[in-house]
Coordinates of C-alpha atoms in Angstrom, one line a residue:
Chain A
M1 CA -106.8 14.8 4.7
M2 CA -106.8 18.6 4.6
E3 CA -108.8 18.7 7.9
F4 CA -106.3 16.5 9.6
Y5 CA -103.5 18.7 8.3
E6 CA -105.2 21.9 9.5
A7 CA -105.9 20.4 12.9
N8 CA -102.4 19.1 13.6
K9 CA -100.4 21.7 11.7
D10 CA -98.1 22.5 14.6
L11 CA -97.5 18.9 15.5
L12 CA -96.7 18.0 11.9
L13 CA -94.4 21.0 11.5
F14 CA -92.6 20.1 14.6
A15 CA -92.2 16.4 13.6
G16 CA -91.0 17.4 10.1
A17 CA -88.6 20.0 11.3
S18 CA -87.2 17.6 14.0
A19 CA -86.7 14.8 11.4
V20 CA -84.8 17.2 9.2
K21 CA -82.7 18.4 12.1
V22 CA -81.9 14.8 13.2
L23 CA -81.0 13.8 9.6
V24 CA -78.8 16.8 9.0
F25 CA -77.1 17.0 12.3
L26 CA -76.5 13.2 12.8
N27 CA -75.2 12.8 9.2
A28 CA -72.8 15.7 9.8
V29 CA -71.6 14.0 13.0
M30 CA -71.3 10.7 11.2
G31 CA -69.4 12.2 8.3
F32 CA -67.1 14.0 10.7
T33 CA -66.6 10.7 12.7
A34 CA -65.4 8.9 9.5
L35 CA -63.0 11.8 8.8
L36 CA -61.8 11.6 12.4
T37 CA -60.7 8.0 12.0
L38 CA -58.5 9.2 9.2
A39 CA -57.4 12.3 11.1
E40 CA -56.4 10.0 14.0
R41 CA -54.1 8.0 11.8
K42 CA -52.7 11.1 10.1
V43 CA -52.0 12.9 13.4
S44 CA -50.2 9.8 14.7
A45 CA -48.3 9.6 11.5
L46 CA -47.3 13.2 11.7
M47 CA -46.1 12.9 15.3
Q48 CA -44.1 9.8 14.5
D49 CA -42.6 11.2 11.3
R50 CA -44.5 8.9 9.0
I51 CA -46.8 9.6 6.1
G52 CA -49.9 7.6 7.2
P53 CA -52.6 6.1 5.0
N54 CA -52.4 7.5 1.5
R55 CA -53.0 4.7 -0.9
A56 CA -56.8 4.1 -0.9
S57 CA -58.0 5.6 -4.2
L58 CA -61.2 6.0 -6.2
F59 CA -60.7 6.0 -10.0
G60 CA -56.9 6.5 -9.4
L61 CA -57.6 9.5 -7.3
A62 CA -56.0 9.1 -3.8
L63 CA -56.3 12.6 -2.4
N64 CA -53.7 11.8 0.2
G65 CA -55.8 9.1 1.9
L66 CA -59.2 10.8 1.9
F67 CA -61.0 7.6 0.9
Q68 CA -59.3 5.5 3.6
P69 CA -62.5 5.6 5.9
V70 CA -64.5 4.1 3.0
A71 CA -62.0 1.3 2.5
D72 CA -61.9 0.7 6.2
G73 CA -65.7 0.5 6.3
I74 CA -65.8 -2.0 3.4
K75 CA -63.1 -4.1 5.0
M76 CA -65.1 -4.2 8.3
V77 CA -68.3 -5.3 6.6
M78 CA -66.4 -8.1 4.7
K79 CA -64.8 -9.6 7.8
E80 CA -66.1 -12.7 9.5
D81 CA -68.6 -12.0 12.2
F82 CA -67.3 -14.3 14.9
V83 CA -69.2 -15.2 18.1
P84 CA -67.5 -17.3 20.7
G85 CA -69.2 -20.7 21.4
R86 CA -69.7 -20.0 25.1
A87 CA -70.8 -16.4 24.7
E88 CA -74.2 -15.1 25.8
K89 CA -75.6 -14.7 22.3
L90 CA -78.2 -12.1 23.0
L91 CA -76.2 -9.8 25.3
F92 CA -73.1 -10.3 23.0
A93 CA -75.2 -8.9 20.2
L94 CA -76.7 -6.1 22.3
A95 CA -73.5 -4.8 23.8
P96 CA -72.3 -2.7 20.7
F97 CA -75.7 -1.0 20.7
F98 CA -75.4 -0.2 24.4
A99 CA -72.1 1.5 23.5
L100 CA -73.3 3.5 20.6
V101 CA -76.9 4.4 21.2
P102 CA -76.5 6.6 24.4
V103 CA -73.7 8.5 22.8
L104 CA -75.7 9.2 19.6
A105 CA -78.8 10.1 21.7
L106 CA -76.8 12.8 23.5
F107 CA -76.4 14.9 20.3
S108 CA -80.1 15.7 20.6
V109 CA -79.6 18.1 23.4
I110 CA -76.6 20.0 21.9
P111 CA -77.4 23.3 20.4
F112 CA -75.5 23.8 17.1
G113 CA -76.9 27.2 16.4
D114 CA -79.3 29.9 17.6
Y115 CA -82.4 29.8 15.3
V116 CA -83.3 30.3 11.6
M117 CA -86.4 31.8 10.1
V118 CA -87.8 29.8 7.2
F119 CA -91.0 30.9 5.5
G120 CA -91.9 32.9 8.6
Y121 CA -91.4 30.0 11.0
K122 CA -88.8 30.1 13.7
F123 CA -86.7 26.9 14.0
D124 CA -84.4 26.4 16.9
L125 CA -81.1 24.9 15.8
Q126 CA -81.2 22.2 18.5
I127 CA -83.0 18.8 18.2
A128 CA -84.5 18.8 21.7
D129 CA -84.4 21.9 23.9
L130 CA -84.7 20.0 27.2
P131 CA -84.8 22.2 30.3
L132 CA -82.6 19.6 32.1
G133 CA -80.2 19.1 29.2
L134 CA -77.1 19.1 31.4
F135 CA -78.5 16.3 33.6
M136 CA -79.5 14.4 30.5
V137 CA -75.8 14.5 29.5
L138 CA -74.8 12.9 32.8
A139 CA -77.7 10.4 32.7
L140 CA -76.9 9.1 29.2
S141 CA -73.2 9.1 29.6
G142 CA -73.7 7.0 32.7
L143 CA -75.5 4.4 30.5
A144 CA -72.5 4.1 28.2
I145 CA -70.9 1.9 30.9
Y146 CA -73.2 -1.0 30.0
G147 CA -71.8 -1.3 26.5
V148 CA -68.3 -1.8 27.9
F149 CA -69.4 -4.1 30.7
L150 CA -71.7 -6.3 28.6
G151 CA -69.1 -6.5 25.9
G152 CA -66.6 -7.9 28.3
W153 CA -68.9 -10.2 30.3
S154 CA -71.0 -11.7 27.5
A155 CA -68.0 -13.0 25.6
K156 CA -67.2 -15.3 28.7
N157 CA -63.5 -14.6 28.3
N158 CA -61.5 -13.8 31.5
F159 CA -59.3 -11.2 29.8
A160 CA -62.3 -9.4 28.3
L161 CA -64.0 -9.5 31.7
L162 CA -61.0 -8.0 33.4
G163 CA -60.9 -5.2 30.8
A164 CA -64.6 -4.6 31.4
M165 CA -64.0 -4.5 35.2
R166 CA -61.3 -1.9 34.7
G167 CA -63.6 0.0 32.4
A168 CA -66.5 0.0 34.8
A169 CA -64.4 1.1 37.8
Q170 CA -62.8 3.9 35.7
M171 CA -66.0 5.2 34.1
V172 CA -68.0 5.2 37.4
S173 CA -65.2 7.1 39.2
Y174 CA -64.6 9.7 36.6
E175 CA -68.4 10.2 36.1
V176 CA -68.5 11.5 39.6
V177 CA -65.9 14.1 38.9
L178 CA -67.6 15.0 35.6
G179 CA -70.8 15.7 37.4
L180 CA -69.3 17.8 40.1
T181 CA -67.3 20.0 37.7
L182 CA -70.5 20.8 35.9
A183 CA -72.1 21.9 39.2
G184 CA -70.1 25.2 39.2
L185 CA -71.5 26.0 35.7
L186 CA -75.0 25.3 37.0
M187 CA -74.5 27.7 39.8
I188 CA -73.3 30.5 37.6
F189 CA -75.8 30.2 34.7
G190 CA -78.7 29.1 36.9
S191 CA -80.1 26.8 34.2
A192 CA -79.5 23.3 33.1
G193 CA -80.8 23.8 29.5
L194 CA -77.8 23.8 27.2
Q195 CA -79.4 26.4 24.9
D196 CA -79.9 28.7 27.9
I197 CA -76.3 28.2 28.9
V198 CA -75.1 29.1 25.4
R199 CA -77.3 32.2 25.2
A200 CA -76.1 33.4 28.6
Q201 CA -72.5 33.2 27.3
G202 CA -73.3 35.8 24.7
R203 CA -73.1 38.6 27.3
L204 CA -70.0 40.7 27.8
L205 CA -68.0 41.1 31.0
F206 CA -66.5 44.6 31.8
G207 CA -68.0 45.6 28.4
W208 CA -65.4 43.7 26.3
L209 CA -64.7 40.2 27.6
P210 CA -67.1 37.5 26.2
A211 CA -68.8 35.8 29.3
W212 CA -67.8 32.3 28.2
G213 CA -67.9 29.5 30.7
V214 CA -64.1 29.2 30.7
V215 CA -63.8 32.8 31.9
Y216 CA -66.0 32.1 34.9
Q217 CA -64.7 28.6 35.5
P218 CA -61.2 28.1 34.1
F219 CA -60.5 25.5 36.7
A220 CA -63.6 23.5 36.1
F221 CA -62.7 23.4 32.4
I222 CA -59.4 21.7 33.1
L223 CA -61.1 19.2 35.4
F224 CA -63.9 18.6 32.8
L225 CA -61.4 18.0 30.1
V226 CA -59.5 15.4 32.2
A227 CA -62.6 13.7 33.3
A228 CA -64.1 13.7 29.8
I229 CA -61.0 12.1 28.3
A230 CA -61.1 9.5 31.0
E231 CA -64.8 8.8 30.3
N232 CA -63.9 8.5 26.6
K233 CA -61.3 5.8 27.5
R234 CA -58.5 7.3 25.4
T235 CA -54.8 7.5 26.2
P236 CA -53.6 8.4 28.8
F237 CA -56.6 6.7 30.3
D238 CA -56.9 3.8 27.9
L239 CA -56.5 0.9 30.4
V240 CA -59.9 -0.3 29.3
E241 CA -58.8 -1.3 25.9
G242 CA -55.0 -0.8 25.5
E243 CA -54.9 -2.1 21.9
S244 CA -51.3 -3.3 21.8
E245 CA -50.5 -4.8 25.1
I246 CA -53.2 -5.1 27.8
I247 CA -56.2 -6.7 26.3
G248 CA -59.5 -4.8 26.3
Y249 CA -63.2 -5.6 26.8
F250 CA -64.0 -6.1 23.1
M251 CA -61.3 -8.6 22.4
E252 CA -63.8 -11.3 21.2
Y253 CA -65.5 -8.9 18.8
S254 CA -64.9 -8.7 15.1
S255 CA -66.3 -7.2 12.0
M256 CA -69.0 -4.6 12.3
R257 CA -69.6 -5.3 16.0
F258 CA -66.1 -4.3 16.7
A259 CA -66.5 -1.4 14.4
A260 CA -69.5 -0.2 16.5
F261 CA -67.3 0.0 19.6
M262 CA -64.6 1.7 17.7
F263 CA -67.1 4.1 16.1
A264 CA -68.6 4.9 19.5
E265 CA -65.2 6.0 20.7
F266 CA -64.8 8.4 17.8
V267 CA -68.3 9.7 18.2
E268 CA -67.5 10.3 21.9
I269 CA -64.5 12.5 20.8
I270 CA -66.9 14.7 18.9
L271 CA -69.4 14.7 21.7
V272 CA -66.7 15.7 24.3
S273 CA -65.5 18.4 21.9
M274 CA -69.0 19.7 21.4
L275 CA -69.7 19.7 25.1
A276 CA -66.5 21.5 25.9
A277 CA -67.4 24.1 23.2
T278 CA -71.0 24.4 24.4
L279 CA -70.3 24.6 28.1
F280 CA -67.0 26.5 28.3
F281 CA -66.4 28.2 25.0
G282 CA -69.7 29.8 24.1
G283 CA -71.2 27.1 21.9
W284 CA -72.3 28.8 18.7
Q285 CA -71.5 32.3 20.0
V286 CA -69.1 34.4 18.0
P287 CA -67.7 37.3 20.1
Y288 CA -69.5 40.6 19.5
L289 CA -71.8 39.0 16.9
Y290 CA -75.5 39.5 17.7
E291 CA -78.8 38.8 15.9
T292 CA -78.4 42.0 13.9
G293 CA -74.7 41.8 13.2
F294 CA -71.4 42.8 14.8
I295 CA -71.5 45.3 17.5
L296 CA -67.9 46.0 18.7
P297 CA -67.2 47.3 22.3
G298 CA -66.1 50.7 20.9
G299 CA -69.6 51.1 19.4
A300 CA -68.7 50.4 15.8
Q301 CA -71.5 48.4 14.1
L302 CA -71.7 46.1 11.1
P303 CA -75.3 45.0 10.3
L304 CA -75.5 41.6 8.7
N305 CA -78.2 39.5 7.1
H306 CA -80.0 37.0 9.4
Y307 CA -78.9 34.0 7.3
L308 CA -75.3 35.1 7.3
V309 CA -75.4 35.5 11.1
S310 CA -76.9 32.0 11.5
A311 CA -74.3 30.5 9.1
M312 CA -71.5 32.2 10.9
Q313 CA -72.8 30.9 14.3
V314 CA -73.1 27.3 13.0
G315 CA -69.7 27.7 11.4
A316 CA -68.2 28.9 14.7
F317 CA -69.6 25.9 16.5
A318 CA -68.2 23.6 13.9
A319 CA -64.8 25.3 14.1
K320 CA -64.7 25.0 17.9
T321 CA -65.7 21.3 17.6
V322 CA -63.0 20.6 15.1
F323 CA -60.4 22.4 17.3
F324 CA -61.2 20.4 20.4
S325 CA -61.3 17.1 18.4
W326 CA -57.9 17.9 17.1
F327 CA -56.7 18.7 20.6
L328 CA -58.0 15.4 21.9
L329 CA -56.2 13.6 19.1
V330 CA -52.9 15.4 19.9
V331 CA -53.3 14.5 23.6
R332 CA -53.7 10.9 22.8
W333 CA -50.4 10.8 20.8
T334 CA -48.5 12.9 23.2
L335 CA -49.1 11.4 26.7
P336 CA -48.1 8.0 27.9
R337 CA -50.6 5.7 29.7
F338 CA -51.3 5.8 33.5
R339 CA -50.9 2.8 35.7
F340 CA -54.3 1.7 37.2
D341 CA -53.5 2.7 40.7
Q342 CA -52.3 6.1 39.5
L343 CA -55.6 6.4 37.5
M344 CA -57.7 5.8 40.6
N345 CA -55.6 7.9 42.9
L346 CA -55.8 10.8 40.4
C347 CA -59.6 10.6 40.4
W348 CA -60.4 10.1 44.0
T349 CA -57.6 11.9 45.8
R350 CA -56.8 14.7 43.4
L351 CA -59.6 15.5 41.0
L352 CA -62.6 14.9 43.3
P353 CA -61.4 17.2 46.2
L354 CA -60.4 19.8 43.6
A355 CA -63.9 19.6 42.0
L356 CA -65.5 20.0 45.5
L357 CA -63.2 22.9 46.2
N358 CA -64.3 24.5 42.9
I359 CA -67.9 24.3 44.0
L360 CA -67.1 25.7 47.4
I361 CA -65.2 28.7 45.9
T362 CA -67.8 29.3 43.3
G363 CA -70.5 29.3 45.9
A364 CA -68.5 31.7 48.2
V365 CA -67.8 34.1 45.4
L366 CA -71.5 34.1 44.3
L367 CA -72.5 34.7 47.9
A368 CA -69.9 37.5 48.3
L369 CA -71.2 39.2 45.1
G370 CA -74.7 38.9 46.3
K371 CA -75.8 36.9 43.2
V372 CA -77.7 34.2 45.2
Chain B
M1 CA -103.9 11.1 24.2
I2 CA -100.3 10.3 23.2
L3 CA -99.2 10.9 26.8
T4 CA -101.9 8.4 28.1
A5 CA -100.8 5.8 25.6
A6 CA -97.1 6.4 26.6
I7 CA -98.0 6.0 30.3
Y8 CA -99.7 2.7 29.7
F9 CA -97.0 1.5 27.4
F10 CA -94.1 2.2 29.7
G11 CA -96.0 1.0 32.7
A12 CA -96.7 -2.3 31.0
L13 CA -93.0 -2.5 29.9
A14 CA -91.8 -1.9 33.4
A15 CA -94.2 -4.5 34.8
A16 CA -93.2 -7.0 32.1
A17 CA -89.5 -6.5 32.6
T18 CA -89.9 -6.9 36.4
V19 CA -91.9 -10.2 36.0
L20 CA -89.3 -11.5 33.6
M21 CA -86.6 -10.5 36.0
I22 CA -88.1 -12.5 38.8
F23 CA -88.3 -15.6 36.7
Q24 CA -84.8 -15.2 35.2
R25 CA -82.4 -17.7 36.5
D26 CA -79.2 -16.1 35.3
P27 CA -78.2 -13.3 37.7
V28 CA -76.6 -11.0 35.1
K29 CA -79.6 -11.3 32.7
A30 CA -81.9 -10.7 35.6
A31 CA -79.9 -7.5 36.4
M32 CA -80.2 -6.4 32.7
L33 CA -84.0 -6.9 32.9
M34 CA -84.0 -4.8 36.1
L35 CA -82.2 -2.2 34.2
A36 CA -84.9 -2.3 31.5
A37 CA -87.5 -2.0 34.2
L38 CA -85.7 1.1 35.7
L39 CA -85.4 2.8 32.3
A40 CA -89.1 2.1 31.6
T41 CA -90.0 3.6 35.0
A42 CA -87.9 6.7 34.0
A43 CA -89.8 7.0 30.8
L44 CA -93.0 6.6 32.8
Y45 CA -92.0 9.6 35.0
L46 CA -91.2 11.6 31.8
A47 CA -94.7 10.8 30.5
L48 CA -96.1 12.1 33.8
S49 CA -94.2 15.4 33.3
A50 CA -91.8 14.6 36.2
Q51 CA -88.6 15.3 34.3
L52 CA -86.3 15.8 37.2
L53 CA -87.4 12.5 38.7
A54 CA -86.9 10.8 35.4
V55 CA -83.4 12.1 35.0
L56 CA -82.4 11.4 38.6
Q57 CA -83.8 7.9 38.1
V58 CA -81.5 7.3 35.2
I59 CA -78.4 8.9 36.8
L60 CA -78.7 7.3 40.2
Y61 CA -80.4 3.9 39.6
A62 CA -79.6 3.0 36.1
G63 CA -76.2 4.8 35.9
A64 CA -74.8 4.2 39.4
I65 CA -76.5 1.6 41.5
M66 CA -77.2 -0.9 38.7
T67 CA -73.6 -0.6 37.5
L68 CA -72.3 -1.6 40.9
F69 CA -74.9 -4.4 41.1
I70 CA -73.8 -5.8 37.8
V71 CA -70.1 -5.5 38.6
A72 CA -70.6 -7.3 41.8
L73 CA -72.8 -10.0 40.2
T74 CA -70.3 -10.9 37.4
V75 CA -67.6 -11.9 39.9
T76 CA -70.0 -14.3 41.7
P77 CA -69.6 -17.9 40.7
A78 CA -73.3 -18.1 39.7
A79 CA -72.7 -15.7 36.8
W80 CA -70.1 -18.1 35.3
R81 CA -72.2 -21.3 35.6
D82 CA -73.3 -22.4 32.1
R83 CA -76.5 -23.9 33.3
P84 CA -78.2 -22.4 36.3
S85 CA -79.2 -24.9 39.0
P86 CA -83.0 -25.8 39.1
A87 CA -85.4 -24.2 41.5
S88 CA -85.5 -25.8 44.9
L89 CA -88.4 -26.1 47.4
K90 CA -87.1 -23.0 49.2
R91 CA -87.5 -20.9 46.0
V92 CA -91.0 -22.2 45.4
L93 CA -91.8 -21.1 49.0
G94 CA -90.3 -17.7 48.2
L95 CA -92.5 -17.4 45.2
A96 CA -95.5 -18.1 47.3
V97 CA -94.5 -15.3 49.7
C98 CA -94.1 -13.0 46.7
A99 CA -97.6 -13.8 45.6
V100 CA -99.0 -12.9 49.0
L101 CA -97.0 -9.7 49.0
L102 CA -98.2 -8.8 45.5
A103 CA -101.9 -9.4 46.5
E104 CA -101.5 -7.1 49.5
L105 CA -99.8 -4.5 47.3
L106 CA -102.6 -4.6 44.8
K107 CA -105.2 -4.3 47.6
V108 CA -103.4 -1.1 48.8
A109 CA -102.7 0.3 45.4
G110 CA -106.2 -0.4 44.0
P111 CA -108.0 2.7 45.5
L112 CA -105.2 5.0 44.5
R113 CA -105.9 7.1 41.5
A114 CA -102.9 9.1 40.7
A115 CA -103.8 12.7 39.8
A116 CA -101.1 13.3 37.2
A117 CA -101.7 16.7 35.8
S118 CA -99.4 17.2 32.8
R119 CA -97.5 20.4 33.2
D120 CA -95.7 22.7 30.9
F121 CA -92.5 21.1 29.7
S122 CA -90.3 24.0 30.6
E123 CA -91.3 23.5 34.2
T124 CA -88.9 21.1 35.8
G125 CA -89.7 21.4 39.5
A126 CA -86.0 21.4 40.3
L127 CA -86.1 24.8 42.0
D128 CA -89.2 23.8 44.1
L129 CA -87.4 20.6 45.2
A130 CA -84.3 22.5 46.1
R131 CA -86.3 25.0 48.2
Q132 CA -88.0 22.2 50.1
L133 CA -84.7 20.3 50.6
F134 CA -82.7 23.2 51.8
G135 CA -85.6 24.9 53.5
P136 CA -88.0 23.0 55.8
F137 CA -86.3 19.7 55.4
V138 CA -82.7 20.8 55.7
L139 CA -82.1 18.9 59.0
Q140 CA -83.4 15.6 57.6
F141 CA -81.3 16.2 54.4
E142 CA -78.2 16.7 56.5
L143 CA -78.9 13.7 58.7
L144 CA -79.0 11.6 55.5
S145 CA -75.4 12.7 54.8
L146 CA -74.5 11.1 58.1
V147 CA -75.9 7.8 57.0
I148 CA -73.7 8.0 53.8
L149 CA -70.7 9.0 56.0
A150 CA -71.3 6.0 58.2
S151 CA -71.4 3.7 55.1
I152 CA -68.2 5.2 53.8
V153 CA -66.4 4.7 57.1
G154 CA -67.7 1.1 57.1
A155 CA -66.5 0.4 53.6
V156 CA -63.0 1.8 54.4
A157 CA -62.9 -0.2 57.7
L158 CA -63.8 -3.4 55.8
T159 CA -61.2 -3.0 53.1
S160 CA -58.4 -1.8 55.4
R161 CA -58.9 -4.9 57.6
R162 CA -58.5 -7.2 54.6
R163 CA -55.4 -5.3 53.6
Q164 CA -53.8 -5.9 57.0
A165 CA -54.5 -9.6 56.7
L166 CA -52.7 -9.9 53.4

């Protein structure tokens, strides 16, 4: 036993640390997702001058609706799990997993902090530091289409299929834009590893401006945000589901299978927020905060403990994620829905040429500065 | 050792999914099995330390091409038939041709012994590939874009003719 431990010490340490990271990070994401379902309803209530859910209580303690996600979850589990008679049973059962799994898998490449030293070992605060992390994001988000599509097709319902067709067309189109907007970042940072990209954003421009992605690529950030909201299938791009009037791809789903689609959408909000923060807003970077503490542009220094620095960086990443999640919620309740032809025109005749132009200009500037 | 096991596992998975796909009568299910085969192949590439190829396989084949396949398939009448029609003589003949092709393929592939040296994981080969593509092979690469352009023009021509007829 001891021999085996000694021989495979590194492997065991890696497996253990990874398991802990997966548990902690995914549970944090899941917890935040549950809160986000409540936040969505609270934000909509706020914007429509209502109060929103505030009755669900535990031992008479309502806390203004904080237990609503728990009540929702119990309700979803209790509902009848209905499968249409003509449905393709296996694919019908698989579709919710196709929607949820690629999104959850994507969290493995997102760096949520720099590193921590525990008992003399250095642990990266990222589940998997893949050198091609950015491509991984594109690959896995491309697989999310199958959830939508199988959900619509396997129910053998014409309305669900139409919803799925709209979804597939929309997601394939905006995926192209999403990929092209990220090309500019690749050119500037010269790496597709997300941790490398975040580390590169810790530099300063002109001695005072944090070299965040949004400073280099403000234009790409806007394109990314639009394409990401469209990939996420939320208003103003919610023609895929359209809860109240046009019927969506998951219309035959009920109970926890429906909840899985719903949950996937909220997890995607967090994912988009984390990607926006990671790629364009410095990830876990806090301006002027380095490994040893704050070093202000004037030269003033404030040395800090390693654990305090790490905690601040993880906190900064969480704060940025919360901010973008809030922003996406507000966008949903502010903008009206596009018509389908407008949606497609926006993608292929506006966003796509702009994304290509962005690549061209980025390349020209890099060439002019002699950075190639 | 883990890598070798992974190579055999994903190779077997890809082969099994492909065989199941060939014998699947329902077109959409066949497409899903093909997706499984493509993903298993991507995993196989990953086990052979070809990360870039694995990721491109997922983005291009699983993410883009298969999606279009499946969308096109579901609007065909065959996808909506509850019970697929039984195999006809023509299909049995097709199977025989497949068997001959498989035998030939095995004969050619038999002597091949892939020298898959596992490399450091931080090495992606992306830069090498780019240097080759935009260096010695730049003409071929650009010629390829002409093919794509031709197909785009063809697609536009096809759809615009139908629009006039309406």
